[in-house]
Amino acid sequence: MTASIIAGEPIADVFLLDRYRAIPTMVQKDFLQPVDDILDLDSGRWPENLPELGGFDGKIYGFATSFGGGGGIYYNKKILKNEGLPDPQELQEKGEWTWDAFLDIAKKATKDTNGDGKLDQYGLAINSSNFVPAFIASNNADVTKLVDGKLTFDGDSENAMEALHFISDLSNVHKIVKPNQSGSWDDYITSFNEGNIALRYGEGWEGGGIQEHLGKDYGFVFIPKGPKATEHSNVTSLSLWFVPKGANPDAVRVYVEYLFGYMAPEGEVDEWVEQQFADEKSLRNYMEMGKFMKSKDYDGIPDFGPKISGAWDNIIAGKETPETAMKSLRPVLEGLLNAAQK
């Protein structure tokens, strides 16, 4: 694709790409053109948050006809019922689904159920690469921010550090996180599916796999709000349609009409999506998440994700404090960001 754009003859007038693969680097290299002057974005049929999710530095480059889905908290209804714990869905509906409520449930769900002196039921299982950015966002913070048209590191801001301390305490103070004994990245998934984990982060599309193991005994809610947040959050990697430099504007407009023509009628949900959830409220939560979605743009920066995930792993394991980890990593991450945005 990039070779054809450089040659001035893009092989397509519109193409679908993960946002982080296009933004910021393809915009900064002048491979894409903004759609503000091509499409009527004030027509009222576009998602309200299109400027945030499709935009970069004041222009809109990516578009979609709708936004839904993302990541939330899966919970084991059987464990919560057996332990006499509140249902997160009910807490969410009352505006009480917060870090404190999340922690209280996880602490009370962590126990030795068979009396052998060893914990065999945990409140939580974690994969740092998705759990940590979700909770940073849930405290009104982000891993990166835009400054003068460039992504800069912001994962050590006051709000982000508060999230890192909360996450560190889950494992090292409260000891409610199941250790990853298999060493596999997906240990948190298999552990939850075995039925001895109360809570875990997960994307909406993972629900079908959970059903195979837990039946309908699970729910799906928003990420709980941190103390600095006024609303729920949802950080994910999303795909958008982009227009390369040299594309035919008329062809772009024709394709947009085609996309809108294939949208499900209002109130209807794709059958596959519906099958991922055990109940209507969980499905509704998933669909509502598109209204407060944020993108992980740093995923497009080479080596950034592995570097920061490694630091997060050390924090969770108690090998480093949040301050030590972020202080030593900041210059490394700044270097990666600068190198990718020359």
Coordinates of C-alpha atoms in Angstrom, one line a residue:
M1 CA 0.0 0.0 0.0
T2 CA 2.7 2.5 1.0
A3 CA 4.7 1.9 -2.2
S4 CA 1.7 2.7 -4.3
I5 CA 0.9 5.9 -2.3
I6 CA 4.5 7.1 -2.7
A7 CA 4.2 6.4 -6.5
G8 CA 1.1 8.6 -6.6
E9 CA -1.1 5.7 -7.7
P10 CA -2.7 4.1 -4.6
I11 CA -4.0 0.6 -5.2
A12 CA -7.3 1.5 -3.4
D13 CA -9.3 4.6 -2.8
V14 CA -10.3 3.4 0.7
F15 CA -8.6 0.8 2.9
L16 CA -9.3 -0.7 6.3
L17 CA -6.5 -0.6 8.9
D18 CA -5.9 -0.6 12.6
R19 CA -5.8 3.0 13.8
Y20 CA -2.4 2.5 15.4
R21 CA -0.9 1.4 12.1
A22 CA -2.0 4.6 10.4
I23 CA -1.8 7.1 13.2
P24 CA 0.5 8.8 13.9
T25 CA 3.2 7.6 11.5
M26 CA 1.3 7.4 8.1
V27 CA -0.2 10.8 8.8
Q28 CA 3.1 12.3 9.7
K29 CA 4.7 10.8 6.5
D30 CA 1.9 12.5 4.5
F31 CA 0.5 9.1 3.2
L32 CA -3.1 9.9 4.1
Q33 CA -5.5 12.7 3.4
P34 CA -8.0 14.0 5.8
V35 CA -11.6 13.2 5.0
D36 CA -13.0 16.5 6.4
D37 CA -13.3 18.0 2.8
I38 CA -14.3 14.7 1.1
L39 CA -17.2 13.6 3.3
D40 CA -20.1 15.4 4.9
L41 CA -19.3 14.7 8.5
D42 CA -22.0 17.1 9.7
S43 CA -24.8 15.1 8.2
G44 CA -25.9 13.6 11.6
R45 CA -25.4 10.0 10.7
W46 CA -21.8 9.6 11.8
P47 CA -20.9 8.5 15.4
E48 CA -20.6 11.5 17.7
N49 CA -17.1 10.5 18.8
L50 CA -15.7 10.2 15.2
P51 CA -13.5 13.3 15.7
E52 CA -11.8 11.7 18.6
L53 CA -11.5 8.2 17.3
G54 CA -10.8 9.1 13.6
G55 CA -8.9 12.3 14.3
F56 CA -5.3 13.4 14.7
D57 CA -4.0 16.9 15.4
G58 CA -7.2 18.6 14.4
K59 CA -8.1 16.7 11.3
I60 CA -10.1 13.5 10.7
Y61 CA -8.3 10.8 8.8
G62 CA -10.2 7.6 9.7
F63 CA -13.9 6.9 9.7
A64 CA -16.4 4.2 10.5
T65 CA -20.2 4.1 10.4
S66 CA -20.5 3.0 14.0
F67 CA -18.4 2.2 17.1
G68 CA -19.2 -0.5 19.5
G69 CA -17.4 -3.0 21.7
G70 CA -14.0 -3.0 23.3
G71 CA -12.9 -4.3 26.6
G72 CA -14.6 -4.7 30.0
I73 CA -14.7 -6.9 33.1
Y74 CA -15.9 -10.4 32.8
Y75 CA -17.1 -11.8 36.1
N76 CA -18.0 -15.3 37.3
K77 CA -21.6 -15.1 38.6
K78 CA -21.4 -18.4 40.4
I79 CA -18.4 -17.4 42.5
L80 CA -20.0 -14.1 43.5
K81 CA -23.3 -15.7 44.4
N82 CA -21.6 -18.4 46.5
E83 CA -19.6 -15.8 48.4
G84 CA -22.6 -13.5 48.9
L85 CA -21.0 -10.7 46.9
P86 CA -22.8 -7.9 44.9
D87 CA -23.3 -8.2 41.2
P88 CA -21.1 -5.7 39.3
Q89 CA -24.0 -5.1 36.9
E90 CA -26.2 -3.8 39.8
L91 CA -23.3 -1.7 41.1
Q92 CA -22.8 -0.2 37.7
E93 CA -26.5 0.6 37.3
K94 CA -26.4 2.4 40.7
G95 CA -23.2 4.4 39.7
E96 CA -21.2 2.5 42.3
W97 CA -18.9 0.4 40.1
T98 CA -15.6 1.9 41.2
W99 CA -12.1 0.7 42.0
D100 CA -13.1 0.3 45.6
A101 CA -16.0 -1.9 44.7
F102 CA -13.9 -3.9 42.3
L103 CA -11.2 -4.4 45.0
D104 CA -13.8 -5.3 47.7
I105 CA -15.2 -8.1 45.5
A106 CA -11.8 -9.4 44.5
K107 CA -10.6 -9.5 48.1
K108 CA -13.6 -11.4 49.4
A109 CA -13.5 -13.8 46.5
T110 CA -9.9 -14.8 47.2
K111 CA -9.8 -17.8 49.5
D112 CA -8.9 -21.3 50.3
T113 CA -12.1 -23.2 49.5
N114 CA -11.0 -26.7 50.5
G115 CA -9.2 -26.1 53.7
D116 CA -5.8 -27.3 52.6
G117 CA -4.1 -24.1 53.5
K118 CA -3.5 -23.0 50.0
L119 CA -5.5 -20.4 48.0
D120 CA -7.4 -22.1 45.2
Q121 CA -9.9 -19.3 44.3
Y122 CA -8.7 -15.8 43.3
G123 CA -10.4 -12.5 42.9
L124 CA -8.5 -11.7 39.7
A125 CA -6.2 -12.9 36.9
I126 CA -4.2 -10.4 34.9
N127 CA -2.4 -9.9 31.6
S128 CA -0.6 -6.6 32.0
S129 CA -0.7 -5.5 28.3
N130 CA -4.5 -5.1 28.4
F131 CA -5.3 -4.7 32.0
V132 CA -2.9 -1.9 32.9
P133 CA -3.8 0.5 30.0
A134 CA -7.5 -0.1 30.8
F135 CA -7.1 0.9 34.4
I136 CA -4.9 3.8 33.5
A137 CA -7.7 5.1 31.2
S138 CA -10.2 4.4 34.0
N139 CA -8.5 7.1 36.1
N140 CA -8.7 9.8 33.4
A141 CA -5.2 9.2 32.1
D142 CA -3.4 7.7 29.1
V143 CA -0.1 6.1 28.2
T144 CA 0.6 8.7 25.6
K145 CA -0.7 12.2 24.7
L146 CA -0.4 14.5 21.7
V147 CA 1.9 17.5 21.9
D148 CA 2.5 19.7 18.9
G149 CA 1.4 17.0 16.5
K150 CA 3.5 14.2 18.1
L151 CA 2.8 11.4 20.5
T152 CA 4.6 11.9 23.8
F153 CA 4.9 9.6 26.8
D154 CA 2.4 10.3 29.6
G155 CA 2.2 7.0 31.4
D156 CA 3.8 8.4 34.5
S157 CA 1.4 11.3 35.0
E158 CA -0.2 11.7 38.5
N159 CA -3.3 9.9 37.5
A160 CA -1.5 7.1 35.6
M161 CA 0.8 6.6 38.6
E162 CA -2.2 6.3 40.9
A163 CA -3.5 3.5 38.6
L164 CA -0.1 1.8 38.7
H165 CA 0.0 1.9 42.5
F166 CA -3.6 0.5 42.6
I167 CA -2.5 -2.4 40.3
S168 CA 0.7 -3.1 42.2
D169 CA -1.3 -3.3 45.4
L170 CA -3.7 -5.8 43.9
S171 CA -0.9 -8.3 43.6
N172 CA 1.7 -7.3 46.3
V173 CA -0.4 -5.9 49.1
H174 CA -3.9 -7.5 48.8
K175 CA -2.5 -10.7 47.1
I176 CA -5.7 -11.3 45.2
V177 CA -4.1 -11.9 41.7
K178 CA -3.6 -15.5 40.7
P179 CA 0.1 -16.1 39.9
N180 CA 0.8 -17.1 36.3
Q181 CA 2.0 -20.6 36.9
S182 CA 2.0 -21.7 33.3
G183 CA 4.2 -18.8 32.1
S184 CA 1.8 -18.4 29.1
W185 CA 0.4 -15.0 28.1
D186 CA -3.1 -16.4 28.1
D187 CA -2.9 -17.9 31.6
Y188 CA -5.5 -15.4 32.8
I189 CA -7.9 -16.7 30.2
T190 CA -7.6 -20.4 30.9
S191 CA -7.7 -19.7 34.7
F192 CA -10.9 -17.8 34.4
N193 CA -12.4 -20.5 32.2
E194 CA -11.5 -23.1 34.8
G195 CA -14.0 -21.4 37.1
N196 CA -11.8 -20.4 40.0
I197 CA -11.3 -16.6 39.1
A198 CA -14.0 -14.0 40.0
L199 CA -12.9 -11.2 37.7
R200 CA -10.8 -10.6 34.6
Y201 CA -10.4 -8.1 31.9
G202 CA -11.4 -9.2 28.4
E203 CA -12.6 -8.0 25.0
G204 CA -16.2 -8.5 24.0
W205 CA -15.4 -11.1 21.3
E206 CA -14.0 -13.4 24.0
G207 CA -17.4 -14.2 25.4
G208 CA -18.1 -17.1 23.1
G209 CA -15.0 -19.0 24.5
I210 CA -16.1 -18.3 28.0
Q211 CA -19.5 -19.8 27.3
E212 CA -17.9 -23.0 26.3
H213 CA -16.6 -23.4 29.8
L214 CA -18.9 -21.5 32.1
G215 CA -22.2 -21.7 30.2
K216 CA -24.3 -18.6 30.9
D217 CA -22.8 -18.1 34.4
Y218 CA -20.9 -15.0 33.6
G219 CA -21.4 -11.2 33.1
F220 CA -19.7 -8.4 31.3
V221 CA -19.5 -4.8 32.6
F222 CA -17.6 -1.6 32.1
I223 CA -14.1 -1.0 33.6
P224 CA -14.7 0.4 37.1
K225 CA -14.1 4.1 37.6
G226 CA -11.0 5.3 39.3
P227 CA -11.0 8.2 41.8
K228 CA -10.1 10.8 39.2
A229 CA -12.7 9.7 36.6
T230 CA -16.2 11.1 36.2
E231 CA -17.3 8.5 33.6
H232 CA -16.3 5.0 32.5
S233 CA -13.6 4.4 29.9
N234 CA -12.8 1.9 27.3
V235 CA -9.3 1.7 25.7
T236 CA -8.8 -0.7 22.7
S237 CA -7.3 -1.2 19.3
L238 CA -9.9 -0.2 16.6
S239 CA -10.0 -0.5 12.9
L240 CA -11.0 2.4 10.6
W241 CA -11.3 3.2 6.9
F242 CA -8.6 5.5 5.6
V243 CA -8.1 7.5 2.4
P244 CA -4.6 7.5 0.8
K245 CA -3.1 10.5 -0.9
G246 CA -4.0 10.4 -4.5
A247 CA -7.4 8.7 -4.0
N248 CA -10.5 9.6 -6.1
P249 CA -12.8 11.6 -3.8
D250 CA -15.9 10.5 -5.8
A251 CA -15.0 6.9 -5.3
V252 CA -14.6 7.4 -1.6
R253 CA -18.1 8.9 -1.4
V254 CA -19.6 6.0 -3.3
Y255 CA -18.0 3.5 -1.0
V256 CA -19.2 5.4 2.1
E257 CA -22.8 5.0 0.8
Y258 CA -22.1 1.3 0.3
L259 CA -20.9 1.0 3.9
F260 CA -24.0 2.8 5.3
G261 CA -26.2 0.5 3.2
Y262 CA -24.9 -2.6 5.0
M263 CA -25.5 -1.2 8.5
A264 CA -27.9 -3.2 10.6
P265 CA -31.2 -1.4 11.2
E266 CA -31.4 0.7 14.3
G267 CA -32.0 -1.5 17.4
E268 CA -30.7 -4.7 15.7
V269 CA -27.4 -6.4 16.6
D270 CA -25.3 -8.7 14.5
E271 CA -26.1 -12.3 15.4
W272 CA -22.5 -13.3 16.0
V273 CA -22.0 -10.4 18.4
E274 CA -25.2 -11.3 20.3
Q275 CA -24.0 -14.8 20.8
Q276 CA -20.9 -13.6 22.7
F277 CA -22.9 -12.7 25.8
A278 CA -24.9 -14.6 28.3
D279 CA -27.6 -11.9 28.9
E280 CA -29.1 -8.8 27.4
K281 CA -27.5 -6.4 29.9
S282 CA -24.0 -7.6 29.1
L283 CA -24.7 -7.2 25.4
R284 CA -26.0 -3.7 26.0
N285 CA -22.8 -2.8 27.9
Y286 CA -20.7 -4.0 25.0
M287 CA -22.6 -1.8 22.6
E288 CA -22.5 1.2 24.9
M289 CA -18.7 1.0 25.2
G290 CA -18.3 2.6 21.8
K291 CA -19.5 5.9 23.2
F292 CA -16.4 6.3 25.5
M293 CA -13.8 4.5 23.5
K294 CA -10.1 5.5 23.4
S295 CA -7.4 4.1 21.0
K296 CA -4.0 2.7 22.0
D297 CA -2.0 4.7 19.4
Y298 CA 1.3 3.6 21.0
D299 CA 0.7 0.1 19.6
G300 CA 2.0 1.4 16.3
I301 CA 5.4 2.5 17.8
P302 CA 8.0 -0.3 17.3
D303 CA 9.1 -2.0 20.6
F304 CA 7.0 0.5 22.7
G305 CA 4.4 -2.1 23.7
P306 CA 6.8 -4.9 24.7
K307 CA 9.0 -2.4 26.7
I308 CA 6.2 -0.9 28.7
S309 CA 4.5 -4.2 29.2
G310 CA 7.7 -5.6 30.7
A311 CA 7.8 -2.8 33.2
W312 CA 4.2 -3.3 34.1
D313 CA 4.9 -7.0 34.6
N314 CA 7.7 -6.1 37.0
I315 CA 5.4 -3.8 38.9
I316 CA 2.8 -6.5 39.3
A317 CA 5.4 -9.0 40.3
G318 CA 6.8 -6.7 43.0
K319 CA 10.2 -6.5 41.3
E320 CA 10.0 -2.7 40.9
T321 CA 7.9 0.1 42.3
P322 CA 5.9 2.2 39.9
E323 CA 8.3 5.1 40.4
T324 CA 11.4 3.2 39.8
A325 CA 10.0 1.4 36.7
M326 CA 8.7 4.5 35.0
K327 CA 11.7 6.7 35.9
S328 CA 14.1 4.2 34.2
L329 CA 11.8 3.5 31.3
R330 CA 10.8 7.1 30.4
P331 CA 14.0 7.9 28.3
V332 CA 13.7 4.6 26.5
L333 CA 10.1 5.2 25.5
E334 CA 10.8 8.8 24.6
G335 CA 13.5 7.6 22.3
L336 CA 11.2 5.0 20.6
L337 CA 8.5 7.7 20.1
N338 CA 11.0 10.2 18.7
A339 CA 12.6 7.6 16.3
A340 CA 9.2 6.6 14.9
Q341 CA 8.0 10.1 14.4
K342 CA 11.0 11.7 12.6

